[in-house]
Coordinates of C-alpha atoms and ligand atoms in Angstrom, one line a residue:
X1 CA 83.9 74.2 148.9
X2 CA 80.3 75.5 148.2
X3 CA 81.0 75.4 144.5
X4 CA 81.8 71.7 144.5
X5 CA 78.3 70.3 144.1
X6 CA 77.1 73.1 142.0
X7 CA 75.1 71.7 139.0
X8 CA 75.9 73.6 135.9
X9 CA 75.1 73.2 132.2
X10 CA 77.9 75.4 131.1
X11 CA 80.5 73.7 128.9
X12 CA 80.8 70.1 127.6
X13 CA 81.1 67.1 129.9
X14 CA 84.7 66.0 130.8
X15 CA 86.3 64.2 127.9
X16 CA 87.5 61.4 130.3
X17 CA 83.9 60.1 130.4
X18 CA 84.1 59.3 126.7
X19 CA 87.3 57.3 126.6
X20 CA 87.1 53.6 125.5
X21 CA 88.0 51.4 128.5
X22 CA 91.3 50.2 127.0
X23 CA 92.4 53.8 126.6
X24 CA 91.3 54.7 130.1
X25 CA 93.0 51.7 131.7
X26 CA 96.3 52.4 129.9
X27 CA 96.5 56.1 130.4
X28 CA 100.2 57.2 130.5
X29 CA 101.4 53.7 129.6
X30 CA 101.4 53.7 125.8
X31 CA 104.8 52.7 124.5
X32 CA 104.7 53.1 120.7
X33 CA 102.6 52.9 117.6
X34 CA 102.9 51.6 114.1
X35 CA 101.1 52.0 110.8
X36 CA 100.0 48.5 109.7
X37 CA 98.7 49.7 106.3
X38 CA 97.4 53.0 105.0
X39 CA 94.7 54.2 107.4
X40 CA 95.2 51.4 110.0
X41 CA 97.3 52.0 113.2
X42 CA 98.2 49.9 116.2
X43 CA 99.1 51.5 119.6
X44 CA 100.8 49.2 122.1
X45 CA 100.9 49.7 125.9
X46 CA 103.3 48.6 128.5
X47 CA 101.3 45.6 129.7
X48 CA 100.7 44.4 126.1
X49 CA 97.3 45.9 125.6
X50 CA 96.7 47.1 122.0
X51 CA 94.4 49.5 120.2
X52 CA 93.8 49.2 116.5
X53 CA 92.5 52.3 114.8
X54 CA 90.9 52.6 111.4
X55 CA 91.1 56.3 110.3
X56 CA 88.6 57.6 107.7
X57 CA 88.3 60.9 106.0
X58 CA 85.4 63.1 106.6
X59 CA 83.9 66.1 104.7
X60 CA 84.2 68.1 107.9
X61 CA 80.8 69.7 107.4
X62 CA 78.6 66.7 108.3
X63 CA 74.9 66.0 107.8
X64 CA 72.8 64.6 110.6
X65 CA 72.4 61.4 108.6
X66 CA 76.2 61.3 108.2
X67 CA 76.6 61.5 112.0
X68 CA 74.0 58.8 112.4
X69 CA 76.0 56.5 110.1
X70 CA 79.2 57.2 112.1
X71 CA 77.4 56.3 115.3
X72 CA 76.0 53.1 113.7
X73 CA 79.5 51.9 112.8
X74 CA 80.8 52.9 116.3
X75 CA 77.9 51.0 117.9
X76 CA 78.4 47.9 115.8
X77 CA 82.1 47.6 116.2
X78 CA 83.5 49.9 118.8
X79 CA 81.1 49.7 121.8
X80 CA 79.8 53.1 120.8
X81 CA 83.1 54.9 121.0
X82 CA 84.5 57.1 118.2
X83 CA 86.9 60.0 118.0
X84 CA 87.7 62.9 115.6
X85 CA 91.3 63.9 114.9
X86 CA 92.3 67.6 114.8
X87 CA 92.2 67.2 111.0
X88 CA 88.6 66.0 111.3
X89 CA 89.4 62.5 110.4
X90 CA 87.1 59.9 112.0
X91 CA 88.8 57.2 114.0
X92 CA 87.1 53.9 114.8
X93 CA 89.1 52.0 117.5
X94 CA 88.9 48.3 118.4
X95 CA 90.9 46.3 121.0
X96 CA 92.0 43.3 118.9
X97 CA 93.3 42.7 115.4
X98 CA 90.6 40.2 114.4
X99 CA 88.0 43.0 114.8
X100 CA 89.7 45.2 112.2
X101 CA 88.7 43.2 109.1
X102 CA 85.0 43.2 110.1
X103 CA 85.1 46.9 110.8
X104 CA 86.7 47.6 107.4
X105 CA 84.1 45.4 105.7
X106 CA 81.3 47.4 107.3
X107 CA 82.9 50.7 106.2
X108 CA 83.1 49.4 102.7
X109 CA 79.3 48.9 102.6
X110 CA 78.9 52.7 102.8
X111 CA 80.6 53.2 99.4
X112 CA 82.9 56.2 99.4
X113 CA 81.5 57.7 102.6
X114 CA 84.3 56.4 104.8
X115 CA 87.6 56.4 102.8
X116 CA 90.3 54.7 104.8
X117 CA 93.7 56.5 104.9
X118 CA 95.3 59.7 106.0
X119 CA 98.3 58.1 107.8
X120 CA 102.0 58.4 107.2
X121 CA 103.4 59.8 103.9
X122 CA 99.9 60.7 102.7
X123 CA 97.8 63.8 102.3
X124 CA 95.4 63.7 105.2
X125 CA 92.2 65.8 105.6
X126 CA 92.7 69.5 105.0
X127 CA 92.0 71.7 108.0
X128 CA 90.1 74.8 107.2
X129 CA 88.3 77.8 108.8
X130 CA 84.7 79.0 108.5
X131 CA 84.4 80.5 105.1
X132 CA 81.6 82.6 103.5
X133 CA 78.7 81.1 105.5
X134 CA 80.0 81.4 109.0
X135 CA 82.4 84.3 109.4
X136 CA 82.3 88.0 108.5
X137 CA 85.8 88.7 107.2
X138 CA 86.6 85.9 104.7
X139 CA 88.3 86.7 101.4
X140 CA 87.5 83.2 100.1
X141 CA 85.3 80.3 101.0
X142 CA 86.7 77.5 103.2
X143 CA 85.0 74.2 102.6
X144 CA 84.5 75.0 98.8
X145 CA 88.1 75.2 97.8
X146 CA 89.1 72.5 100.3
X147 CA 86.6 70.1 98.8
X148 CA 87.9 70.9 95.2
X149 CA 91.5 70.4 96.2
X150 CA 91.0 67.3 98.2
X151 CA 88.9 65.7 95.5
X152 CA 91.8 66.3 93.1
X153 CA 94.4 64.9 95.5
X154 CA 92.3 62.0 96.8
X155 CA 94.7 59.5 95.3
X156 CA 97.2 60.6 98.0
X157 CA 94.8 60.0 100.9
X158 CA 94.6 56.2 100.8
X159 CA 98.2 55.6 99.8
X160 CA 101.5 56.5 101.5
X161 CA 103.4 57.1 98.3
X162 CA 104.8 60.6 99.0
X163 CA 108.3 61.2 100.5
X164 CA 106.7 62.4 103.7
X165 CA 103.3 63.6 104.8
X166 CA 101.9 66.8 103.4
X167 CA 99.8 68.9 105.7
X168 CA 97.5 71.3 103.8
X169 CA 95.4 74.0 105.5
X170 CA 93.2 76.8 104.5
X171 CA 92.4 80.1 106.3
X172 CA 89.9 82.4 104.7
X173 CA 91.5 85.6 105.9
X174 CA 94.9 86.6 107.1
X175 CA 93.7 86.6 110.7
X176 CA 94.4 82.9 110.1
X177 CA 92.3 81.1 112.7
X178 CA 93.3 78.1 110.5
X179 CA 96.9 78.3 111.4
X180 CA 98.1 78.2 107.8
X181 CA 101.4 79.9 108.8
X182 CA 103.0 76.5 109.5
X183 CA 101.6 74.1 106.9
X184 CA 103.4 72.3 104.0
X185 CA 100.9 73.9 101.7
X186 CA 98.6 76.7 102.7
X187 CA 95.7 78.4 101.0
X188 CA 95.2 81.9 102.4
X189 CA 92.2 84.1 101.6
X190 CA 93.4 87.7 101.0
X191 CA 91.6 90.9 100.4
X192 CA 93.3 93.4 98.2
X193 CA 91.2 96.5 98.7
X194 CA 90.7 98.7 101.7
X195 CA 87.3 99.0 103.5
X196 CA 84.5 100.9 101.9
X197 CA 82.9 103.3 104.4
X198 CA 79.2 103.6 104.5
X199 CA 78.9 107.1 105.9
X200 CA 75.1 106.9 106.1
X201 CA 75.0 104.0 108.4
X202 CA 78.3 104.4 110.3
X203 CA 77.1 106.4 113.4
X204 CA 74.0 104.2 113.7
X205 CA 75.9 100.8 113.8
X206 CA 79.4 101.6 115.0
X207 CA 81.2 103.0 118.0
X208 CA 83.7 105.1 116.1
X209 CA 86.5 105.0 118.7
X210 CA 86.4 101.2 118.6
X211 CA 86.7 101.1 114.8
X212 CA 89.6 103.5 115.0
X213 CA 91.3 101.6 117.8
X214 CA 90.8 98.3 116.0
X215 CA 93.3 99.1 113.2
X216 CA 96.7 97.6 113.9
X217 CA 98.3 100.1 111.5
X218 CA 96.7 103.3 112.7
X219 CA 95.1 103.7 109.2
X220 CA 91.6 104.6 110.5
X221 CA 91.2 108.2 111.6
X222 CA 88.1 110.3 112.7
X223 CA 86.6 112.4 110.0
X224 CA 83.7 114.7 109.4
X225 CA 81.8 114.1 106.1
X226 CA 78.8 115.5 104.4
X227 CA 75.7 113.3 104.1
X228 CA 72.7 114.8 102.4
X229 CA 73.9 118.3 103.1
X230 CA 74.6 117.7 106.7
X231 CA 78.0 117.3 108.4
X232 CA 78.2 113.9 110.3
X233 CA 80.9 112.1 112.2
X234 CA 82.6 109.2 110.4
X235 CA 86.1 107.8 109.7
X236 CA 88.6 107.9 106.9
X237 CA 91.0 105.2 105.9
X238 CA 94.6 105.8 104.7
X239 CA 94.5 103.3 101.9
X240 CA 98.3 103.2 101.5
X241 CA 98.7 102.1 105.1
X242 CA 95.8 99.5 105.1
X243 CA 96.8 95.9 105.0
X244 CA 93.2 94.7 104.3
X245 CA 93.0 92.7 107.5
X246 CA 89.4 93.4 108.2
X247 CA 89.9 94.2 111.9
X248 CA 88.0 97.5 111.5
X249 CA 85.1 95.6 109.9
X250 CA 85.0 93.3 112.9
X251 CA 84.2 96.3 115.1
X252 CA 82.2 98.2 112.5
X253 CA 79.8 96.6 110.1
X254 CA 79.7 99.9 108.0
X255 CA 83.3 99.2 106.9
X256 CA 83.0 96.1 104.7
X257 CA 86.0 95.1 102.5
X258 CA 84.9 92.0 100.7
X259 CA 85.1 92.6 96.9
X260 CA 84.6 90.0 94.1
X261 CA 87.6 91.3 92.1
X262 CA 89.9 92.1 95.0
X263 CA 89.5 88.9 97.0
X264 CA 91.2 85.6 96.3
X265 CA 93.7 83.0 97.5
X266 CA 97.4 83.2 98.1
X267 CA 99.5 80.0 98.2
X268 CA 102.2 79.6 100.9
X269 CA 104.4 76.5 101.3
X270 CA 107.1 74.9 103.4
X271 CA 105.8 75.4 106.9
X272 CA 105.8 72.8 109.6
X273 CA 105.3 72.6 113.4
X274 CA 107.4 69.5 114.0
X275 CA 111.0 69.8 115.2
X276 CA 111.9 66.4 113.8
X277 CA 115.0 66.5 111.6
X278 CA 114.8 70.3 111.1
X279 CA 113.5 73.2 113.1
X280 CA 109.8 74.3 112.8
X281 CA 109.3 76.6 109.8
X282 CA 106.8 79.3 108.8
X283 CA 105.2 78.9 105.4
X284 CA 106.5 81.2 102.6
X285 CA 104.5 82.9 99.9
X286 CA 104.9 81.4 96.5
X287 CA 101.7 82.4 94.6
X288 CA 100.5 85.9 95.6
X289 CA 96.9 85.7 94.3
X290 CA 94.5 83.3 92.5
X291 CA 90.9 84.2 91.8
X292 CA 87.9 82.9 93.6
X293 CA 86.7 81.0 90.6
X294 CA 83.7 79.2 92.1
X295 CA 82.5 76.6 92.5
X296 CA 85.7 74.5 91.9
X297 CA 88.6 76.9 92.1
X298 CA 90.5 75.3 89.1
X299 CA 93.5 77.7 89.3
X300 CA 94.0 76.8 93.0
X301 CA 93.6 73.1 92.4
X302 CA 96.0 72.9 89.5
X303 CA 98.6 75.1 91.3
X304 CA 98.6 72.8 94.4
X305 CA 98.8 69.7 92.2
X306 CA 101.9 71.2 90.5
X307 CA 103.6 71.7 93.9
X308 CA 102.7 68.2 95.1
X309 CA 103.9 66.5 92.0
X310 CA 107.2 68.3 91.8
X311 CA 107.8 67.5 95.5
X312 CA 106.8 63.9 95.1
X313 CA 109.2 63.4 92.1
X314 CA 112.2 65.2 93.6
X315 CA 112.3 65.1 97.4
X316 CA 114.2 62.5 99.4
X317 CA 112.4 60.0 101.5
X318 CA 111.2 61.6 104.8
X319 CA 112.0 65.1 103.6
X320 CA 109.1 67.5 104.2
X321 CA 108.2 70.0 101.5
X322 CA 109.9 72.9 103.2
X323 CA 113.1 70.9 103.8
X324 CA 113.1 69.9 100.1
X325 CA 112.7 73.5 99.0
X326 CA 115.5 74.6 101.2
X327 CA 117.9 71.8 100.1
X328 CA 117.4 72.4 96.4
X329 CA 117.1 76.2 96.9
X330 CA 114.0 78.3 96.4
X331 CA 115.1 79.3 92.9
X332 CA 115.0 75.7 91.9
X333 CA 111.6 75.3 93.7
X334 CA 110.1 77.8 91.3
X335 CA 111.8 76.1 88.3
X336 CA 110.6 72.6 89.3
X337 CA 107.1 73.5 90.1
X338 CA 106.7 75.8 87.1
X339 CA 105.3 78.6 89.2
X340 CA 106.3 82.1 88.2
X341 CA 108.4 84.0 90.7
X342 CA 107.2 87.5 91.5
X343 CA 108.4 90.4 93.5
X344 CA 105.6 89.8 96.0
X345 CA 107.6 86.9 97.4
X346 CA 110.3 89.4 98.6
X347 CA 110.1 91.2 101.9
X348 CA 111.4 94.8 101.2
X349 CA 110.7 96.5 104.5
X350 CA 113.4 99.0 103.8
X351 CA 111.1 100.7 101.3
X352 CA 108.4 101.3 103.9
X353 CA 108.4 105.0 103.6
X354 CA 104.6 105.6 103.3
X355 CA 103.2 102.1 103.5
X356 CA 103.6 99.0 105.6
X357 CA 102.4 96.9 102.8
X358 CA 105.9 95.5 102.1
X359 CA 105.8 92.1 103.6
X360 CA 105.0 89.1 101.5
X361 CA 101.6 88.6 103.1
X362 CA 100.0 91.8 102.0
X363 CA 102.0 93.3 99.3
X364 CA 99.4 95.0 97.2
Ligands
SF4_1 FE1 86.9 84.4 109.9 FE2 89.4 84.9 109.1 FE3 88.9 82.8 110.6 FE4 88.2 82.8 108.1 S1 90.3 82.8 108.9 S2 86.9 82.1 109.8 S3 87.6 85.0 107.8 S4 88.7 84.9 111.2
SF4_2 FE1 93.2 99.0 109.4 FE2 92.9 96.4 108.8 FE3 90.8 98.2 108.5 FE4 92.9 98.3 106.9 S1 91.4 96.6 107.0 S2 91.9 100.0 107.9 S3 94.6 97.7 108.2 S4 91.9 97.5 110.4

């Protein structure tokens, strides 16, 4: 095969090169794992080999110095190996129990930089999307609200005191590259106003047919408009049809829809991807909109705390948040959490005569 020896710098190196020896040697032979204490796991293989893992929270957006610190700990205790979980927790692994105490002692010397936890019936790191700095369609920030919420819920990271684990996620627009549709608690950035069309720039920066084709609801149509006395080609938006998704803006920078008053966060709860005990579930909308009250999003933080506390007090052991809400009934969910129920939590597609904005995700 002429391609076999081709040297390429495209893509990362194969992950297999970075596995600790004990993981490599026991590939496919792992029997079970246990949580020894909050944040500390043991995995046991067929032949008796063990891996002890100390899981630490991370702020997700890391400084170079922070990465150097992680590498220093990994060099000192883990032969240079370290891994990140899908929730951006940092996992330091050692191959015998007596090395765990020394590893934990080193982590302690960094103060609060490496909090140990995030296992079992806890609230682990919150997954989130890109936010205001890195993406073009966000209706809220990502790391900002997540930092504020996790700071408030930090007591649940290092303990396993909840009935079951709570997975929290944030996506900063309803394109949802953060997969908030199946989380116990989800923060979802939503726009509430249609795109604003910059007729002066539009033909210079956009391919109009692409902007028109980008709209999933057929709300963008070609139009002729007057700019400084001259007729120019542009588009018009049927505002009643628009669900504020931002797809047209992805194609056409002259159709921005971010708006300080329109944008905010919706809260959805009760989703899960696991099929343990009950089938996987989609999250359901319980709070239609909260403001982007920067820098600490107090309304979002206090709403999520209310949900967590009501669940912690009332749910059975091992019952996930959505299972609890279904057992007690959603009416009781609103009573116990103290959240007001609104018509925006009702799908009324039968009323879709002139708008498709009738589902709970974009009912404005
Ligand atoms: Fe961009 Fe939306 Fe993903 Fe946020 S959720 S990073 S706005 S695509
Ligand atoms: Fe269509 Fe979405 Fe643009 Fe609205 S925001 S016009 S629904 S593409």
